[in-house]
Amino acid sequence: DVEAVATVEGWSLQASGATCAVAVLVPNADNACWGSLYMAHLGDSRITLVSERCEVLAASVDHSLDDEAERQRIVSAGGEVREVNGHRRVFRAGKSFPGLG
């Protein structure tokens, strides 16, 4: 039980979150080479695709609450950004719990 562990350990669930990253390479119709790369991430995750020569081929863009475009995306999706215990958090608009609806 996460709440019980958080209480015992003294963690703030209001300042906790989740993170995830996924990358999918889709082959061309002839399977001769890769066609499309799809990347998705949330939280503080990042994706970087690097060649055998250590060249960055593709990289995700961080979700940063300091970025005005990111804040607008959150607001447009029904959320709001608030300061909680010194951390910026995403809340469902008008609700007292973190998360985006």
CSV table of C-alpha atoms in Angstrom, one decimal:
chain,number,residue,atom,x,y,z
A,1,ASP,CA,0.0,0.0,0.0
A,2,VAL,CA,1.7,3.2,-1.2
A,3,GLU,CA,-0.1,5.5,1.2
A,4,ALA,CA,0.9,3.3,4.2
A,5,VAL,CA,4.6,3.2,3.2
A,6,ALA,CA,4.5,7.0,2.5
A,7,THR,CA,3.1,7.7,5.9
A,8,VAL,CA,5.7,5.5,7.7
A,9,GLU,CA,8.6,6.8,5.5
A,10,GLY,CA,7.5,10.4,5.7
A,11,TRP,CA,7.0,10.9,2.0
A,12,SER,CA,4.7,13.5,0.6
A,13,LEU,CA,2.5,12.0,-2.0
A,14,GLN,CA,1.6,15.5,-3.2
A,15,ALA,CA,5.2,15.9,-4.3
A,16,SER,CA,5.5,12.4,-5.9
A,17,GLY,CA,4.6,11.4,-9.4
A,18,ALA,CA,5.0,8.9,-12.2
A,19,THR,CA,7.3,8.7,-15.2
A,20,CYS,CA,7.3,6.6,-18.4
A,21,ALA,CA,9.0,6.5,-21.8
A,22,VAL,CA,8.4,4.4,-24.9
A,23,ALA,CA,9.9,4.4,-28.4
A,24,VAL,CA,8.5,2.4,-31.3
A,25,LEU,CA,10.2,1.8,-34.6
A,26,VAL,CA,7.9,0.9,-37.4
A,27,PRO,CA,9.4,-0.7,-40.5
A,28,ASN,CA,8.7,0.4,-44.1
A,29,ALA,CA,6.3,-1.8,-46.1
A,30,ASP,CA,9.2,-3.7,-47.7
A,31,ASN,CA,10.9,-4.3,-44.3
A,32,ALA,CA,14.2,-3.1,-45.8
A,33,CYS,CA,14.7,-0.4,-43.3
A,34,TRP,CA,12.9,1.5,-40.5
A,35,GLY,CA,10.2,3.8,-41.6
A,36,SER,CA,8.8,5.8,-38.7
A,37,LEU,CA,9.9,6.4,-35.1
A,38,TYR,CA,7.2,7.2,-32.5
A,39,MET,CA,8.3,8.5,-29.1
A,40,ALA,CA,6.1,9.3,-26.1
A,41,HIS,CA,7.1,10.2,-22.5
A,42,LEU,CA,5.6,11.7,-19.4
A,43,GLY,CA,7.1,13.1,-16.2
A,44,ASP,CA,10.8,13.4,-16.0
A,45,SER,CA,11.6,10.7,-18.6
A,46,ARG,CA,13.6,11.3,-21.7
A,47,ILE,CA,14.2,9.4,-24.9
A,48,THR,CA,17.3,9.7,-27.0
A,49,LEU,CA,18.0,7.5,-30.0
A,50,VAL,CA,21.8,7.3,-30.7
A,51,SER,CA,23.6,5.8,-33.7
A,52,GLU,CA,26.4,3.3,-33.5
A,53,ARG,CA,28.7,6.4,-34.0
A,54,CYS,CA,27.2,8.1,-31.0
A,55,GLU,CA,25.3,10.6,-33.0
A,56,VAL,CA,21.9,11.7,-31.7
A,57,LEU,CA,19.3,10.7,-34.2
A,58,ALA,CA,16.2,11.8,-32.3
A,59,ALA,CA,15.4,13.1,-28.9
A,60,SER,CA,12.3,13.9,-26.9
A,61,VAL,CA,11.6,17.4,-25.6
A,62,ASP,CA,11.3,17.6,-21.8
A,63,HIS,CA,7.9,18.4,-20.2
A,64,SER,CA,8.9,21.5,-18.2
A,65,LEU,CA,6.5,23.5,-16.2
A,66,ASP,CA,8.8,26.5,-16.8
A,67,ASP,CA,7.9,26.3,-20.5
A,68,GLU,CA,4.9,28.5,-21.3
A,69,ALA,CA,3.8,26.3,-24.2
A,70,GLU,CA,3.8,23.3,-21.8
A,71,ARG,CA,1.7,25.3,-19.3
A,72,GLN,CA,-0.8,26.2,-22.0
A,73,ARG,CA,-1.0,22.5,-23.1
A,74,ILE,CA,-1.8,21.6,-19.5
A,75,VAL,CA,-4.5,24.3,-19.1
A,76,SER,CA,-6.0,23.4,-22.5
A,77,ALA,CA,-6.3,19.8,-21.3
A,78,GLY,CA,-8.2,20.7,-18.2
A,79,GLY,CA,-5.4,21.2,-15.7
A,80,GLU,CA,-3.6,23.8,-13.8
A,81,VAL,CA,-0.1,24.3,-12.4
A,82,ARG,CA,0.3,25.0,-8.7
A,83,GLU,CA,3.2,25.3,-6.2
A,84,VAL,CA,3.0,22.6,-3.5
A,85,ASN,CA,5.7,22.4,-0.8
A,86,GLY,CA,8.2,24.1,-3.1
A,87,HIS,CA,7.4,21.8,-6.1
A,88,ARG,CA,5.4,22.7,-9.2
A,89,ARG,CA,2.6,20.1,-9.6
A,90,VAL,CA,-0.1,19.6,-12.2
A,91,PHE,CA,-3.7,19.4,-10.8
A,92,ARG,CA,-7.0,18.8,-12.4
A,93,ALA,CA,-8.6,22.3,-12.7
A,94,GLY,CA,-10.5,23.2,-9.5
A,95,LYS,CA,-9.6,20.0,-7.7
A,96,SER,CA,-7.4,19.4,-4.7
A,97,PHE,CA,-5.5,16.4,-6.0
A,98,PRO,CA,-2.7,16.1,-8.5
A,99,GLY,CA,-3.3,14.7,-12.0
A,100,LEU,CA,-4.6,15.7,-15.3
A,101,GLY,CA,-8.1,14.8,-16.3
